[in-house]
PDB file of C-alpha atoms in Angstrom:
ATOM      1  CA  UNK A 292       0.233  -0.136   0.092  1.00 68.00           C
ATOM      2  CA  UNK A 293       0.946   3.638  -0.231  1.00 80.00           C
ATOM      3  CA  UNK A 294       3.502   4.870   2.148  1.00 90.00           C
ATOM      4  CA  UNK A 295       5.113   7.909   3.475  1.00 94.00           C
ATOM      5  CA  UNK A 296       8.522   7.955   6.011  1.00 96.00           C
ATOM      6  CA  UNK A 297      10.113  10.541   7.701  1.00 96.00           C
ATOM      7  CA  UNK A 298      12.701  10.757  10.218  1.00 92.00           C
ATOM      8  CA  UNK A 299      11.207  11.287  13.733  1.00 94.00           C
ATOM      9  CA  UNK A 300      13.567  13.994  15.076  1.00 97.00           C
ATOM     10  CA  UNK A 301      15.716  16.900  13.931  1.00 98.00           C
ATOM     11  CA  UNK A 302      17.771  19.447  16.322  1.00 98.00           C
ATOM     12  CA  UNK A 303      19.064  22.602  14.951  1.00 97.00           C
ATOM     13  CA  UNK A 304      20.418  25.675  16.333  1.00 97.00           C
ATOM     14  CA  UNK A 305      18.926  28.991  15.708  1.00 97.00           C
ATOM     15  CA  UNK A 306      20.017  30.839  12.484  1.00 97.00           C
ATOM     16  CA  UNK A 307      20.767  27.470  10.938  1.00 97.00           C
ATOM     17  CA  UNK A 308      18.848  25.686   8.005  1.00 98.00           C
ATOM     18  CA  UNK A 309      16.709  22.735   8.618  1.00 98.00           C
ATOM     19  CA  UNK A 310      16.276  20.403   5.739  1.00 98.00           C
ATOM     20  CA  UNK A 311      13.280  17.654   6.758  1.00 98.00           C
ATOM     21  CA  UNK A 312      13.332  14.561   4.162  1.00 97.00           C
ATOM     22  CA  UNK A 313      10.345  12.398   3.376  1.00 96.00           C
ATOM     23  CA  UNK A 314      10.167   9.016   0.882  1.00 96.00           C
ATOM     24  CA  UNK A 315       7.002   7.875  -0.422  1.00 94.00           C
ATOM     25  CA  UNK A 316       5.868   4.729  -2.440  1.00 90.00           C
ATOM     26  CA  UNK A 317       2.979   6.043  -4.694  1.00 74.00           C
ATOM     27  CA  UNK A 318       4.016   8.311  -7.546  1.00 66.00           C
ATOM     28  CA  UNK A 319       0.542   9.097  -8.714  1.00 75.00           C
ATOM     29  CA  UNK A 320      -0.204  12.086  -6.377  1.00 80.00           C
ATOM     30  CA  UNK A 321      -0.528  15.343  -8.139  1.00 83.00           C
ATOM     31  CA  UNK A 322       0.527  17.312  -5.359  1.00 87.00           C
ATOM     32  CA  UNK A 323       2.653  16.554  -2.306  1.00 91.00           C
ATOM     33  CA  UNK A 324       2.460  18.987   0.957  1.00 93.00           C
ATOM     34  CA  UNK A 325       4.168  19.658   3.811  1.00 96.00           C
ATOM     35  CA  UNK A 326       2.215  20.595   6.837  1.00 96.00           C
ATOM     36  CA  UNK A 327       3.103  21.791  10.462  1.00 97.00           C
ATOM     37  CA  UNK A 328       1.796  21.053  13.623  1.00 97.00           C
ATOM     38  CA  UNK A 329       2.312  23.078  17.179  1.00 95.00           C
ATOM     39  CA  UNK A 330       1.365  21.582  20.391  1.00 91.00           C
ATOM     40  CA  UNK A 331      -2.237  21.619  20.911  1.00 87.00           C
ATOM     41  CA  UNK A 332      -2.929  22.579  17.467  1.00 90.00           C
ATOM     42  CA  UNK A 333      -4.268  21.425  14.446  1.00 93.00           C
ATOM     43  CA  UNK A 334      -2.245  21.060  10.766  1.00 94.00           C
ATOM     44  CA  UNK A 335      -1.309  24.070   9.053  1.00 94.00           C
ATOM     45  CA  UNK A 336      -0.555  23.719   5.362  1.00 93.00           C
ATOM     46  CA  UNK A 337       2.698  25.181   4.741  1.00 95.00           C
ATOM     47  CA  UNK A 338       3.386  24.400   1.303  1.00 94.00           C
ATOM     48  CA  UNK A 339       2.975  22.178  -1.323  1.00 92.00           C
ATOM     49  CA  UNK A 340       4.619  21.155  -4.876  1.00 93.00           C
ATOM     50  CA  UNK A 341       2.799  20.155  -8.007  1.00 91.00           C
ATOM     51  CA  UNK A 342       4.180  16.537  -9.206  1.00 88.00           C
ATOM     52  CA  UNK A 343       5.590  17.892 -12.454  1.00 90.00           C
ATOM     53  CA  UNK A 344       7.952  20.439 -10.699  1.00 91.00           C
ATOM     54  CA  UNK A 345      11.321  20.051  -8.873  1.00 94.00           C
ATOM     55  CA  UNK A 346      11.706  22.927  -6.945  1.00 97.00           C
ATOM     56  CA  UNK A 347       9.604  25.520  -5.331  1.00 96.00           C
ATOM     57  CA  UNK A 348      10.629  28.451  -3.229  1.00 96.00           C
ATOM     58  CA  UNK A 349       8.312  30.116  -0.625  1.00 93.00           C
ATOM     59  CA  UNK A 350      10.221  32.777   1.338  1.00 95.00           C
ATOM     60  CA  UNK A 351      12.188  30.818   3.960  1.00 97.00           C
ATOM     61  CA  UNK A 352      11.051  27.565   2.523  1.00 97.00           C
ATOM     62  CA  UNK A 353      12.282  25.447  -0.261  1.00 98.00           C
ATOM     63  CA  UNK A 354      10.562  22.187  -1.269  1.00 98.00           C
ATOM     64  CA  UNK A 355      12.427  19.810  -3.589  1.00 98.00           C
ATOM     65  CA  UNK A 356      11.441  17.023  -5.161  1.00 96.00           C
ATOM     66  CA  UNK A 357      13.152  13.843  -7.043  1.00 95.00           C
ATOM     67  CA  UNK A 358      10.356  12.009  -8.631  1.00 92.00           C
ATOM     68  CA  UNK A 359      12.567   9.267  -9.800  1.00 92.00           C
ATOM     69  CA  UNK A 360      13.972   8.555  -6.154  1.00 93.00           C
ATOM     70  CA  UNK A 361      10.397   9.405  -4.979  1.00 93.00           C
ATOM     71  CA  UNK A 362      11.896  11.921  -2.623  1.00 96.00           C
ATOM     72  CA  UNK A 363      10.637  15.144  -0.899  1.00 96.00           C
ATOM     73  CA  UNK A 364      12.603  17.589   1.019  1.00 98.00           C
ATOM     74  CA  UNK A 365      11.347  20.767   3.092  1.00 98.00           C
ATOM     75  CA  UNK A 366      14.590  23.190   3.871  1.00 98.00           C
ATOM     76  CA  UNK A 367      13.781  26.267   6.213  1.00 98.00           C
ATOM     77  CA  UNK A 368      16.194  28.557   5.731  1.00 98.00           C
ATOM     78  CA  UNK A 369      17.522  30.731   8.843  1.00 98.00           C
ATOM     79  CA  UNK A 370      15.549  28.719  11.406  1.00 98.00           C
ATOM     80  CA  UNK A 371      13.954  30.298  14.241  1.00 97.00           C
ATOM     81  CA  UNK A 372      12.703  29.174  17.766  1.00 96.00           C
ATOM     82  CA  UNK A 373       9.141  29.937  16.260  1.00 95.00           C
ATOM     83  CA  UNK A 374       9.650  27.199  13.979  1.00 97.00           C
ATOM     84  CA  UNK A 375       9.867  24.553  16.392  1.00 97.00           C
ATOM     85  CA  UNK A 376       7.008  22.180  15.921  1.00 97.00           C
ATOM     86  CA  UNK A 377       6.200  18.536  14.169  1.00 98.00           C
ATOM     87  CA  UNK A 378       6.497  18.570  10.145  1.00 98.00           C
ATOM     88  CA  UNK A 379       4.577  16.342   8.219  1.00 97.00           C
ATOM     89  CA  UNK A 380       4.844  15.200   4.843  1.00 95.00           C
ATOM     90  CA  UNK A 381       1.517  14.127   3.084  1.00 93.00           C
ATOM     91  CA  UNK A 382       0.920  12.641  -0.662  1.00 91.00           C
ATOM     92  CA  UNK A 383      -2.587  11.722  -2.011  1.00 85.00           C
ATOM     93  CA  UNK A 384      -3.570   8.492  -1.844  1.00 81.00           C
ATOM     94  CA  UNK A 385      -5.642   6.513  -4.647  1.00 77.00           C
ATOM     95  CA  UNK A 386      -8.858   7.593  -2.932  1.00 76.00           C
ATOM     96  CA  UNK A 387      -8.099  11.100  -2.822  1.00 75.00           C
ATOM     97  CA  UNK A 388      -7.167  11.212   0.909  1.00 86.00           C
ATOM     98  CA  UNK A 389      -4.071  12.430   2.299  1.00 90.00           C
ATOM     99  CA  UNK A 390      -1.364   9.914   3.650  1.00 92.00           C
ATOM    100  CA  UNK A 391       0.873  11.492   6.123  1.00 94.00           C
ATOM    101  CA  UNK A 392       4.159  10.547   7.443  1.00 95.00           C
ATOM    102  CA  UNK A 393       4.605   9.938  10.876  1.00 96.00           C
ATOM    103  CA  UNK A 394       6.131  13.633  11.444  1.00 97.00           C
ATOM    104  CA  UNK A 395       9.488  14.935  12.028  1.00 98.00           C
ATOM    105  CA  UNK A 396       9.739  17.028  15.525  1.00 97.00           C
ATOM    106  CA  UNK A 397      11.996  20.058  14.879  1.00 98.00           C
ATOM    107  CA  UNK A 398      13.870  21.636  17.986  1.00 98.00           C
ATOM    108  CA  UNK A 399      15.388  24.782  17.659  1.00 97.00           C
ATOM    109  CA  UNK A 400      18.190  25.567  19.952  1.00 95.00           C
ATOM    110  CA  UNK A 401      18.912  29.304  20.709  1.00 91.00           C
TER     111      UNK A 401
ATOM    112  CA  UNK B1201     -11.997  34.279   5.615  1.00 63.00           C
ATOM    113  CA  UNK B1202     -12.761  32.124   8.736  1.00 77.00           C
ATOM    114  CA  UNK B1203     -10.885  29.106   8.754  1.00 92.00           C
ATOM    115  CA  UNK B1204     -12.408  25.813   9.701  1.00 95.00           C
ATOM    116  CA  UNK B1205     -14.050  25.254  12.783  1.00 97.00           C
ATOM    117  CA  UNK B1206     -14.269  22.150  14.870  1.00 98.00           C
ATOM    118  CA  UNK B1207     -16.452  21.650  18.359  1.00 97.00           C
ATOM    119  CA  UNK B1208     -16.267  20.947  20.693  1.00 97.00           C
ATOM    120  CA  UNK B1209     -12.385  21.225  21.213  1.00 97.00           C
ATOM    121  CA  UNK B1210     -12.260  18.673  24.162  1.00 97.00           C
ATOM    122  CA  UNK B1211     -14.752  15.883  24.968  1.00 97.00           C
ATOM    123  CA  UNK B1212     -14.497  13.566  27.865  1.00 98.00           C
ATOM    124  CA  UNK B1213     -16.590  10.297  27.270  1.00 98.00           C
ATOM    125  CA  UNK B1214     -17.153   7.096  28.743  1.00 98.00           C
ATOM    126  CA  UNK B1215     -16.821   3.605  27.402  1.00 98.00           C
ATOM    127  CA  UNK B1216     -19.802   2.512  25.592  1.00 98.00           C
ATOM    128  CA  UNK B1217     -21.294   5.579  24.825  1.00 98.00           C
ATOM    129  CA  UNK B1218     -21.396   7.605  21.712  1.00 98.00           C
ATOM    130  CA  UNK B1219     -20.411  11.031  20.495  1.00 98.00           C
ATOM    131  CA  UNK B1220     -20.970  13.485  17.909  1.00 98.00           C
ATOM    132  CA  UNK B1221     -18.340  15.952  16.716  1.00 98.00           C
ATOM    133  CA  UNK B1222     -18.788  18.782  14.299  1.00 98.00           C
ATOM    134  CA  UNK B1223     -17.054  20.738  11.455  1.00 98.00           C
ATOM    135  CA  UNK B1224     -17.954  23.890   9.383  1.00 97.00           C
ATOM    136  CA  UNK B1225     -15.491  24.148   6.501  1.00 96.00           C
ATOM    137  CA  UNK B1226     -14.015  27.200   4.889  1.00 94.00           C
ATOM    138  CA  UNK B1227     -16.746  29.165   3.295  1.00 94.00           C
ATOM    139  CA  UNK B1228     -17.168  27.929  -0.519  1.00 91.00           C
ATOM    140  CA  UNK B1229     -15.589  24.529   0.366  1.00 91.00           C
ATOM    141  CA  UNK B1230     -17.676  21.356  -0.504  1.00 91.00           C
ATOM    142  CA  UNK B1231     -15.249  18.837   0.448  1.00 92.00           C
ATOM    143  CA  UNK B1232     -14.947  17.771   4.124  1.00 95.00           C
ATOM    144  CA  UNK B1233     -12.591  15.010   5.364  1.00 95.00           C
ATOM    145  CA  UNK B1234     -11.919  13.277   9.044  1.00 96.00           C
ATOM    146  CA  UNK B1235      -8.812  12.204  10.301  1.00 96.00           C
ATOM    147  CA  UNK B1236      -8.000  10.597  13.389  1.00 98.00           C
ATOM    148  CA  UNK B1237      -4.363  11.293  15.162  1.00 97.00           C
ATOM    149  CA  UNK B1238      -2.681   9.062  17.859  1.00 96.00           C
ATOM    150  CA  UNK B1239       0.501   8.621  19.065  1.00 93.00           C
ATOM    151  CA  UNK B1240       0.612   5.199  17.858  1.00 91.00           C
ATOM    152  CA  UNK B1241      -0.680   5.203  14.537  1.00 93.00           C
ATOM    153  CA  UNK B1242      -0.283   8.833  13.615  1.00 94.00           C
ATOM    154  CA  UNK B1243      -2.911  10.394  11.112  1.00 96.00           C
ATOM    155  CA  UNK B1244      -5.355   8.305   9.614  1.00 95.00           C
ATOM    156  CA  UNK B1245      -7.802   8.684   7.246  1.00 94.00           C
ATOM    157  CA  UNK B1246     -11.339   8.189   8.043  1.00 96.00           C
ATOM    158  CA  UNK B1247     -13.891   9.304   5.406  1.00 93.00           C
ATOM    159  CA  UNK B1248     -14.720  12.227   2.919  1.00 94.00           C
ATOM    160  CA  UNK B1249     -18.039  13.734   2.069  1.00 94.00           C
ATOM    161  CA  UNK B1250     -18.605  16.276  -0.607  1.00 93.00           C
ATOM    162  CA  UNK B1251     -21.698  17.502  -1.681  1.00 92.00           C
ATOM    163  CA  UNK B1252     -23.764  15.347   1.016  1.00 94.00           C
ATOM    164  CA  UNK B1253     -22.469  12.226  -0.395  1.00 94.00           C
ATOM    165  CA  UNK B1254     -19.320   9.903   1.302  1.00 94.00           C
ATOM    166  CA  UNK B1255     -16.803   9.968  -1.433  1.00 91.00           C
ATOM    167  CA  UNK B1256     -14.277   7.783   0.085  1.00 89.00           C
ATOM    168  CA  UNK B1257     -13.467   5.756   3.208  1.00 92.00           C
ATOM    169  CA  UNK B1258     -10.727   4.572   5.531  1.00 92.00           C
ATOM    170  CA  UNK B1259     -10.344   1.285   7.351  1.00 93.00           C
ATOM    171  CA  UNK B1260     -12.236   2.184  10.496  1.00 96.00           C
ATOM    172  CA  UNK B1261     -15.081   0.063  11.766  1.00 97.00           C
ATOM    173  CA  UNK B1262     -18.593   0.613  11.117  1.00 96.00           C
ATOM    174  CA  UNK B1263     -18.866   2.273  14.702  1.00 98.00           C
ATOM    175  CA  UNK B1264     -17.423   5.550  13.059  1.00 98.00           C
ATOM    176  CA  UNK B1265     -19.778   7.102  10.534  1.00 97.00           C
ATOM    177  CA  UNK B1266     -20.442  10.653   9.160  1.00 97.00           C
ATOM    178  CA  UNK B1267     -22.927  12.773   7.262  1.00 97.00           C
ATOM    179  CA  UNK B1268     -22.655  16.215   5.633  1.00 97.00           C
ATOM    180  CA  UNK B1269     -25.346  18.973   5.298  1.00 97.00           C
ATOM    181  CA  UNK B1270     -26.260  21.180   2.517  1.00 96.00           C
ATOM    182  CA  UNK B1271     -24.171  23.995   3.869  1.00 95.00           C
ATOM    183  CA  UNK B1272     -21.353  21.261   3.753  1.00 95.00           C
ATOM    184  CA  UNK B1273     -20.927  21.269   7.646  1.00 97.00           C
ATOM    185  CA  UNK B1274     -19.942  17.808   8.383  1.00 98.00           C
ATOM    186  CA  UNK B1275     -20.357  15.584  11.636  1.00 98.00           C
ATOM    187  CA  UNK B1276     -18.757  12.614  12.760  1.00 98.00           C
ATOM    188  CA  UNK B1277     -20.219  10.024  15.131  1.00 98.00           C
ATOM    189  CA  UNK B1278     -18.650   7.446  16.995  1.00 98.00           C
ATOM    190  CA  UNK B1279     -21.034   5.060  18.682  1.00 96.00           C
ATOM    191  CA  UNK B1280     -20.200   2.522  21.534  1.00 97.00           C
ATOM    192  CA  UNK B1281     -16.910   4.157  22.630  1.00 98.00           C
ATOM    193  CA  UNK B1282     -13.915   2.144  23.022  1.00 98.00           C
ATOM    194  CA  UNK B1283     -10.572   3.432  25.284  1.00 98.00           C
ATOM    195  CA  UNK B1284      -8.688   3.383  21.648  1.00 97.00           C
ATOM    196  CA  UNK B1285     -10.690   5.382  20.291  1.00 98.00           C
ATOM    197  CA  UNK B1286      -9.171   8.497  22.299  1.00 98.00           C
ATOM    198  CA  UNK B1287      -7.577  10.607  19.828  1.00 98.00           C
ATOM    199  CA  UNK B1288      -7.523  14.098  18.145  1.00 97.00           C
ATOM    200  CA  UNK B1289     -10.143  14.046  15.508  1.00 98.00           C
ATOM    201  CA  UNK B1290      -9.135  16.374  12.574  1.00 97.00           C
ATOM    202  CA  UNK B1291     -11.251  17.867  10.043  1.00 96.00           C
ATOM    203  CA  UNK B1292     -10.261  19.239   6.831  1.00 94.00           C
ATOM    204  CA  UNK B1293     -11.777  21.369   4.249  1.00 93.00           C
ATOM    205  CA  UNK B1294     -11.258  21.827   0.756  1.00 90.00           C
ATOM    206  CA  UNK B1295     -12.565  23.283  -2.652  1.00 85.00           C
ATOM    207  CA  UNK B1296     -12.993  20.157  -4.506  1.00 76.00           C
ATOM    208  CA  UNK B1297     -12.738  16.524  -3.863  1.00 72.00           C
ATOM    209  CA  UNK B1298      -9.684  13.990  -4.463  1.00 65.00           C
ATOM    210  CA  UNK B1299      -6.582  15.376  -6.186  1.00 54.00           C
ATOM    211  CA  UNK B1300      -8.177  17.939  -7.905  1.00 53.00           C
ATOM    212  CA  UNK B1301      -7.124  20.930  -5.497  1.00 59.00           C
ATOM    213  CA  UNK B1302      -3.835  22.265  -4.072  1.00 66.00           C
ATOM    214  CA  UNK B1303      -4.188  21.163  -0.352  1.00 76.00           C
ATOM    215  CA  UNK B1304      -6.788  20.658   2.150  1.00 88.00           C
ATOM    216  CA  UNK B1305      -7.077  23.179   5.416  1.00 92.00           C
ATOM    217  CA  UNK B1306      -7.238  21.412   8.670  1.00 94.00           C
ATOM    218  CA  UNK B1307      -9.327  22.753  11.830  1.00 95.00           C
ATOM    219  CA  UNK B1308      -7.959  22.722  15.232  1.00 96.00           C
ATOM    220  CA  UNK B1309      -9.431  19.375  16.136  1.00 97.00           C
ATOM    221  CA  UNK B1310     -11.306  17.741  18.801  1.00 98.00           C
ATOM    222  CA  UNK B1311      -9.510  15.967  21.520  1.00 97.00           C
ATOM    223  CA  UNK B1312     -11.527  13.052  22.574  1.00 98.00           C
ATOM    224  CA  UNK B1313     -10.559  10.940  25.756  1.00 98.00           C
ATOM    225  CA  UNK B1314     -12.658   7.919  26.670  1.00 98.00           C
ATOM    226  CA  UNK B1315     -12.146   6.785  30.398  1.00 98.00           C
TER     227      UNK B1315
END
């Protein structure tokens, strides 16, 4: 079945770049997404990339997509303490629902 | 533009009871999906409604049901609650069903605790 995998933890220093990686098994997803979840909150749609793109930049966020390797990454430039959260990679499943990874907990140390 | 509104935010129920959760999507959005989030299983898809019809369903028992009204508001019902139903239930709203649109917007969730 469709599966999305992410590493569980990432720790960086304030001001550094963060790179969160994700791999997926299903290649039919039209869009691929990154969501952010802060403690006690719902999911916030951070950004998405269309499947025929290699890269998308949105202010401090850069998404890279390697369709051949089924690899998606999210780079956050100049990471701030306010970026501390859980980041979820998601792809659209065959039923049109979203399939999420387990989430990567980003800790930003001052 | 108001976001996705879920009510209530918190619920405590006893095993065997039933519960109804509510979701009001973003104005103009006709698709509402429900997800269950637990520490062990992560985010799992429950079902999707579009124009009052259930379009897709995840792998959950029949105790989990839902419906959508003509104004696109949706409710989710869980009957005969079990301890394992304790979770954060998230509702997502999108313009179209399936892969036709760039992303779903989530509410704050309803935290259900079954004791």
